[in-house]
Coordinates of N, CA and C in Angstrom, one line a residue:
M1 N 100.7 90.9 108.8 CA 99.8 92.1 108.7 C 100.5 93.3 109.3
F2 N 100.1 94.5 108.8 CA 100.7 95.7 109.2 C 99.7 96.5 110.1
K3 N 100.3 97.3 111.0 CA 99.6 98.2 111.8 C 99.0 99.3 111.0
V4 N 97.9 99.8 111.4 CA 97.2 100.9 110.6 C 96.9 102.1 111.7
R5 N 97.4 103.3 111.3 CA 97.1 104.4 112.2 C 95.8 105.1 111.7
I6 N 95.0 105.4 112.6 CA 93.7 106.1 112.3 C 93.7 107.4 113.1
T7 N 93.7 108.5 112.4 CA 93.8 109.8 113.0 C 92.5 110.6 112.7
A8 N 91.9 111.2 113.7 CA 90.7 112.0 113.6 C 91.3 113.4 113.1
I9 N 90.9 113.7 111.8 CA 91.4 114.9 111.2 C 90.5 116.1 111.4
R10 N 89.2 115.9 111.3 CA 88.3 117.0 111.4 C 86.9 116.5 111.9
K11 N 86.3 117.3 112.8 CA 85.0 117.0 113.4 C 84.1 118.2 113.1
V12 N 83.0 117.9 112.5 CA 82.1 119.0 112.1 C 80.8 118.8 112.9
C13 N 80.2 119.9 113.2 CA 78.9 119.9 113.9 C 77.9 120.7 113.1
H14 N 76.8 120.0 112.6 CA 75.8 120.7 111.9 C 74.6 121.0 112.8
R15 N 74.7 122.1 113.5 CA 73.7 122.5 114.5 C 72.4 122.7 113.9
D16 N 72.3 123.3 112.7 CA 71.1 123.5 112.1 C 70.3 122.2 111.8
L17 N 71.0 121.2 111.3 CA 70.4 119.9 111.1 C 70.0 119.2 112.4
M18 N 70.8 119.4 113.4 CA 70.5 118.8 114.7 C 69.2 119.4 115.2
E19 N 69.1 120.7 115.2 CA 67.9 121.4 115.7 C 66.6 121.0 114.9
K20 N 66.8 120.8 113.6 CA 65.7 120.5 112.7 C 65.3 119.0 112.8
Y21 N 66.2 118.1 112.9 CA 65.9 116.7 112.7 C 66.3 115.7 113.9
E22 N 67.2 116.1 114.7 CA 67.6 115.2 115.8 C 66.9 115.3 117.1
N23 N 66.5 114.2 117.7 CA 66.0 114.3 119.0 C 67.1 114.6 120.0
P24 N 66.9 115.4 121.0 CA 68.0 115.8 121.9 C 68.6 114.5 122.6
I25 N 69.9 114.5 122.6 CA 70.6 113.4 123.2 C 71.7 114.0 124.1
E26 N 72.0 113.3 125.2 CA 72.9 113.8 126.2 C 74.4 113.5 125.8
H27 N 74.6 112.4 125.2 CA 76.0 112.0 124.8 C 76.0 111.5 123.4
A28 N 76.9 112.1 122.6 CA 76.9 111.6 121.2 C 78.3 111.1 120.8
C29 N 79.4 111.9 120.8 CA 80.7 111.4 120.3 C 81.8 111.9 121.2
D30 N 82.7 111.0 121.5 CA 83.8 111.3 122.4 C 85.1 111.6 121.6
I31 N 85.1 111.5 120.3 CA 86.3 111.6 119.5 C 86.5 113.1 119.2
N32 N 87.8 113.5 119.3 CA 88.2 114.9 119.1 C 89.2 114.9 118.0
E33 N 89.3 116.1 117.3 CA 90.4 116.2 116.3 C 91.7 116.0 116.9
G34 N 92.5 115.2 116.2 CA 93.9 114.8 116.7 C 93.9 113.5 117.4
D35 N 92.8 112.9 117.8 CA 92.8 111.6 118.4 C 93.4 110.6 117.5
V36 N 94.3 109.7 118.0 CA 94.9 108.7 117.2 C 94.6 107.3 117.7
F37 N 94.3 106.4 116.9 CA 94.0 105.0 117.2 C 94.9 104.1 116.4
I38 N 95.4 103.0 116.9 CA 96.2 102.0 116.1 C 95.4 100.7 116.0
S39 N 95.2 100.3 114.8 CA 94.6 99.0 114.5 C 95.7 98.0 114.4
V40 N 95.6 96.9 115.1 CA 96.6 95.8 115.0 C 95.9 94.6 114.4
D41 N 96.5 94.0 113.4 CA 95.9 92.9 112.7 C 94.5 93.1 112.1
G42 N 94.3 94.4 111.8 CA 93.0 94.7 111.1 C 91.8 94.8 112.1
R43 N 92.1 94.8 113.4 CA 91.0 94.8 114.4 C 90.6 96.2 114.8
K44 N 89.4 96.4 115.3 CA 88.9 97.7 115.8 C 89.7 98.1 117.0
P45 N 90.3 99.3 117.0 CA 91.1 99.8 118.2 C 90.1 100.1 119.3
E46 N 90.6 99.9 120.5 CA 89.9 100.2 121.7 C 89.6 101.7 121.7
G47 N 88.4 102.1 122.1 CA 88.0 103.5 122.2 C 87.4 104.1 120.9
L48 N 87.5 103.4 119.8 CA 86.9 103.9 118.6 C 85.5 103.5 118.5
C49 N 84.6 104.5 118.2 CA 83.2 104.2 118.3 C 82.8 103.2 117.1
D50 N 81.7 102.4 117.4 CA 81.2 101.4 116.4 C 80.8 102.1 115.1
S51 N 80.2 103.2 115.1 CA 79.8 103.9 113.9 C 80.9 104.2 113.0
A52 N 82.0 104.8 113.6 CA 83.2 105.1 112.8 C 83.8 103.8 112.3
W53 N 83.9 102.8 113.1 CA 84.5 101.5 112.7 C 83.8 100.9 111.5
E54 N 82.4 100.9 111.5 CA 81.6 100.4 110.5 C 81.9 101.1 109.1
S55 N 82.2 102.4 109.2 CA 82.5 103.1 108.0 C 83.9 102.8 107.4
M56 N 84.9 102.5 108.3 CA 86.3 102.4 107.8 C 86.8 100.9 107.9
E57 N 86.1 100.0 108.4 CA 86.6 98.6 108.6 C 87.2 98.0 107.3
Y58 N 86.5 98.1 106.2 CA 87.0 97.6 105.0 C 88.4 98.2 104.6
F59 N 88.5 99.5 104.7 CA 89.8 100.1 104.3 C 90.9 99.8 105.3
V60 N 90.6 99.7 106.6 CA 91.6 99.3 107.6 C 92.1 97.9 107.3
K61 N 91.2 97.0 107.1 CA 91.6 95.6 106.8 C 92.4 95.5 105.5
E62 N 92.0 96.2 104.5 CA 92.8 96.1 103.3 C 94.2 96.6 103.5
L63 N 94.4 97.8 104.2 CA 95.7 98.3 104.4 C 96.5 97.4 105.3
A64 N 95.9 96.8 106.3 CA 96.5 95.9 107.2 C 97.1 94.6 106.5
E65 N 96.4 94.2 105.4 CA 96.8 93.1 104.6 C 97.9 93.5 103.6
G66 N 98.2 94.8 103.5 CA 99.3 95.2 102.6 C 98.7 95.7 101.3
R67 N 97.4 95.8 101.2 CA 96.8 96.3 99.9 C 96.5 97.8 100.1
G68 N 96.0 98.4 99.1 CA 95.7 99.9 99.1 C 95.4 100.3 97.7
D69 N 95.8 101.5 97.4 CA 95.6 102.2 96.1 C 94.1 102.1 95.7
F70 N 93.2 102.6 96.6 CA 91.8 102.5 96.4 C 91.4 103.4 95.3
Y71 N 90.4 102.9 94.5 CA 89.8 103.7 93.4 C 90.8 104.3 92.5
D72 N 91.8 103.5 92.1 CA 92.8 103.9 91.1 C 93.5 105.2 91.3
G73 N 94.1 105.4 92.4 CA 94.9 106.7 92.6 C 94.1 107.8 93.3
W74 N 93.1 107.4 94.0 CA 92.3 108.4 94.8 C 93.2 109.2 95.8
M75 N 94.0 108.6 96.5 CA 94.8 109.2 97.5 C 96.3 109.5 97.0
K76 N 96.9 110.6 97.4 CA 98.3 110.8 97.1 C 99.2 109.7 97.6
N77 N 98.9 109.3 98.9 CA 99.6 108.2 99.5 C 98.8 106.9 99.2
P78 N 99.2 106.0 98.3 CA 98.3 104.9 98.0 C 98.1 103.9 99.1
R79 N 98.8 104.1 100.2 CA 98.6 103.2 101.3 C 97.8 103.9 102.4
S80 N 96.8 104.7 102.0 CA 96.0 105.5 102.9 C 94.6 105.7 102.4
A81 N 93.7 106.2 103.3 CA 92.4 106.5 102.9 C 91.8 107.6 103.8
M82 N 90.9 108.4 103.3 CA 90.2 109.4 104.1 C 88.7 109.0 104.2
I83 N 88.3 108.7 105.4 CA 86.9 108.1 105.6 C 86.2 108.9 106.7
S84 N 85.0 109.2 106.5 CA 84.2 109.8 107.6 C 83.2 108.8 108.2
C85 N 82.9 109.0 109.5 CA 81.9 108.2 110.1 C 80.6 108.5 109.6
N86 N 79.6 107.7 109.9 CA 78.3 107.9 109.2 C 77.3 108.8 110.1
D87 N 77.8 109.5 111.0 CA 76.9 110.4 111.8 C 76.7 111.7 111.0
G88 N 75.5 111.9 110.4 CA 75.2 113.0 109.6 C 75.2 114.4 110.3
F89 N 75.0 114.3 111.6 CA 74.9 115.6 112.4 C 76.3 116.1 112.9
R90 N 77.2 115.2 113.2 CA 78.5 115.5 113.7 C 79.6 114.6 113.1
P91 N 79.8 114.6 111.8 CA 80.7 113.6 111.2 C 82.2 113.9 111.5
V92 N 82.9 112.9 111.7 CA 84.4 113.0 111.9 C 85.1 112.4 110.7
S93 N 86.0 113.1 110.2 CA 86.9 112.6 109.1 C 88.1 112.0 109.6
F94 N 88.5 110.8 109.2 CA 89.6 110.0 109.7 C 90.6 109.8 108.5
Y95 N 91.9 110.1 108.8 CA 92.9 109.7 107.9 C 93.5 108.4 108.3
I96 N 93.4 107.4 107.4 CA 93.8 106.0 107.8 C 95.1 105.7 106.9
E97 N 96.1 105.2 107.6 CA 97.4 105.0 106.9 C 98.1 103.8 107.5
T98 N 98.8 103.1 106.6 CA 99.7 102.1 107.1 C 100.9 102.7 107.8
I99 N 101.3 102.2 108.9 CA 102.4 102.8 109.6 C 103.7 102.4 108.9
E100 N 104.4 103.4 108.3 CA 105.5 103.1 107.5 C 106.7 102.5 108.2
D101 N 107.0 102.9 109.4 CA 108.2 102.4 110.1 C 108.1 100.9 110.3
H102 N 106.8 100.4 110.4 CA 106.6 99.0 110.5 C 107.0 98.3 109.2
L103 N 106.7 98.9 108.1 CA 107.1 98.4 106.8 C 108.6 98.4 106.6
E104 N 109.2 99.5 106.9 CA 110.6 99.6 106.7 C 111.5 98.6 107.4
S105 N 110.9 98.0 108.5 CA 111.7 97.1 109.3 C 111.6 95.7 108.7
R106 N 110.8 95.5 107.7 CA 110.6 94.2 107.1 C 111.8 93.9 106.1
S107 N 112.2 92.7 106.1 CA 113.2 92.3 105.1 C 112.9 90.9 104.7
M108 N 113.4 90.5 103.5 CA 113.2 89.1 103.0 C 114.5 88.6 102.5
S109 N 114.6 87.3 102.5 CA 115.8 86.7 101.9 C 115.4 86.0 100.6
F110 N 116.3 86.1 99.6 CA 116.1 85.5 98.3 C 117.3 84.7 98.0
F111 N 117.1 83.6 97.3 CA 118.2 82.9 96.6 C 118.2 83.3 95.2
V112 N 119.3 83.7 94.7 CA 119.4 84.2 93.4 C 120.3 83.2 92.6
R113 N 119.9 82.8 91.4 CA 120.7 82.0 90.5 C 121.2 82.9 89.4
A114 N 122.5 83.0 89.3 CA 123.0 83.9 88.3 C 124.1 83.3 87.5
S115 N 124.2 83.5 86.3 CA 125.4 83.1 85.5 C 126.0 84.4 85.0
V116 N 127.3 84.6 85.3 CA 128.0 85.8 84.9 C 128.8 85.5 83.7
S117 N 128.7 86.3 82.7 CA 129.4 86.1 81.5 C 130.8 86.6 81.5
S118 N 131.1 87.6 82.3 CA 132.5 88.1 82.3 C 132.8 88.7 83.7
P119 N 134.0 88.5 84.1 CA 134.4 89.0 85.4 C 134.3 90.5 85.4
G120 N 133.9 91.1 86.6 CA 133.7 92.5 86.7 C 132.2 92.9 86.4
S121 N 131.4 92.0 86.0 CA 130.0 92.4 85.7 C 129.2 92.6 87.0
S122 N 128.3 93.5 87.1 CA 127.5 93.7 88.2 C 126.2 92.9 88.1
I123 N 125.7 92.5 89.2 CA 124.4 91.8 89.3 C 123.5 92.6 90.1
V124 N 122.4 93.1 89.6 CA 121.4 93.8 90.3 C 120.1 93.1 90.2
V125 N 119.4 92.8 91.4 CA 118.2 92.0 91.4 C 117.1 92.9 91.8
T126 N 116.0 92.9 91.1 CA 114.8 93.6 91.5 C 113.6 92.6 91.3
S127 N 112.5 92.9 91.9 CA 111.3 92.1 91.7 C 110.7 92.4 90.3
M128 N 109.7 91.7 89.9 CA 109.0 91.9 88.6 C 108.4 93.3 88.6
N129 N 107.9 93.8 89.7 CA 107.3 95.2 89.6 C 108.3 96.2 90.1
G130 N 109.6 95.8 90.3 CA 110.6 96.8 90.6 C 110.6 97.4 92.0
C131 N 109.9 96.8 92.9 CA 109.7 97.4 94.2 C 110.8 97.0 95.2
L132 N 111.6 96.0 94.9 CA 112.7 95.7 95.9 C 114.0 96.5 95.6
V133 N 114.6 96.9 96.7 CA 115.8 97.7 96.6 C 116.9 96.8 97.2
P134 N 118.0 96.5 96.5 CA 119.0 95.7 97.1 C 119.8 96.4 98.1
S135 N 120.1 95.7 99.2 CA 120.9 96.3 100.2 C 122.4 96.2 99.8
M136 N 122.7 95.3 98.8 CA 124.1 95.2 98.3 C 124.0 94.9 96.8
I137 N 125.0 95.3 96.1 CA 125.1 95.0 94.7 C 126.3 94.1 94.6
F138 N 126.1 92.9 94.0 CA 127.2 91.9 93.9 C 127.9 92.1 92.6
T139 N 129.2 92.1 92.7 CA 130.1 92.1 91.5 C 130.7 90.8 91.4
S140 N 130.7 90.3 90.1 CA 131.3 89.0 89.9 C 132.8 89.0 90.0
S141 N 133.3 87.8 90.3 CA 134.7 87.6 90.3 C 134.9 86.2 89.8
S142 N 136.1 85.8 89.7 CA 136.4 84.4 89.1 C 135.9 83.4 90.1
D143 N 135.8 83.7 91.4 CA 135.3 82.6 92.3 C 133.9 82.8 92.7
L144 N 133.1 83.6 92.1 CA 131.7 83.8 92.4 C 130.9 82.5 91.9
R145 N 130.2 81.9 92.8 CA 129.5 80.7 92.5 C 128.1 81.1 91.9
P146 N 127.5 80.3 91.2 CA 126.2 80.6 90.5 C 125.1 80.7 91.5
H147 N 125.2 80.3 92.8 CA 124.2 80.4 93.8 C 124.7 81.2 94.9
F148 N 123.9 82.2 95.3 CA 124.3 83.0 96.5 C 123.0 83.6 97.0
S149 N 123.0 84.0 98.3 CA 121.8 84.6 98.8 C 122.0 86.1 99.1
A150 N 121.0 86.9 99.1 CA 121.1 88.3 99.4 C 119.8 88.7 100.2
V151 N 120.0 89.7 101.0 CA 118.9 90.2 101.8 C 118.5 91.6 101.2
F152 N 117.2 91.8 100.9 CA 116.7 93.0 100.4 C 115.7 93.6 101.3
S153 N 115.8 94.9 101.5 CA 114.8 95.6 102.3 C 114.0 96.5 101.4
S154 N 112.7 96.6 101.7 CA 111.8 97.4 100.8 C 110.7 98.0 101.6
P155 N 110.7 99.4 101.7 CA 109.5 100.0 102.4 C 108.2 99.8 101.7
S156 N 108.3 99.5 100.4 CA 107.0 99.4 99.6 C 106.6 97.9 99.5
L157 N 107.3 97.0 100.2 CA 107.0 95.6 100.1 C 105.6 95.3 100.5
V158 N 104.9 94.5 99.7 CA 103.5 94.1 100.0 C 103.6 92.6 100.3
S159 N 103.1 92.3 101.5 CA 103.1 90.8 101.9 C 102.0 90.1 101.2

């Protein structure tokens, strides 16, 4: 699972609606613009209010699982979402994103079976969807065996 950063981007206060509809309360929301929370394993971060978590939990868990691209291209960054809490008087908008440096540190090992038709040919391996980037490109030689292993790193790798 991936870590997910939750950043409070904007907090709005609708005083006219509060005066008209809300009973006076002493304490409402402790979140400020710029506050950052980190979700680990798709769990609610400490200090994040329940109302905000209820609004974003689905999106955080999907991103933590390596999924995203909500609503067919809604966000410029497909591994993110913009969600507001459900407080109609003082809503907070949160930018939710997979922490990229965590993704970039992941790597996988693959066993590749290749048959090389002629010496000097290059072998480039990618996944079916083209998301893996080889850390090395192997060039055949007369002593290249048909089995070899290679390590690939991919910042866009989905587990």
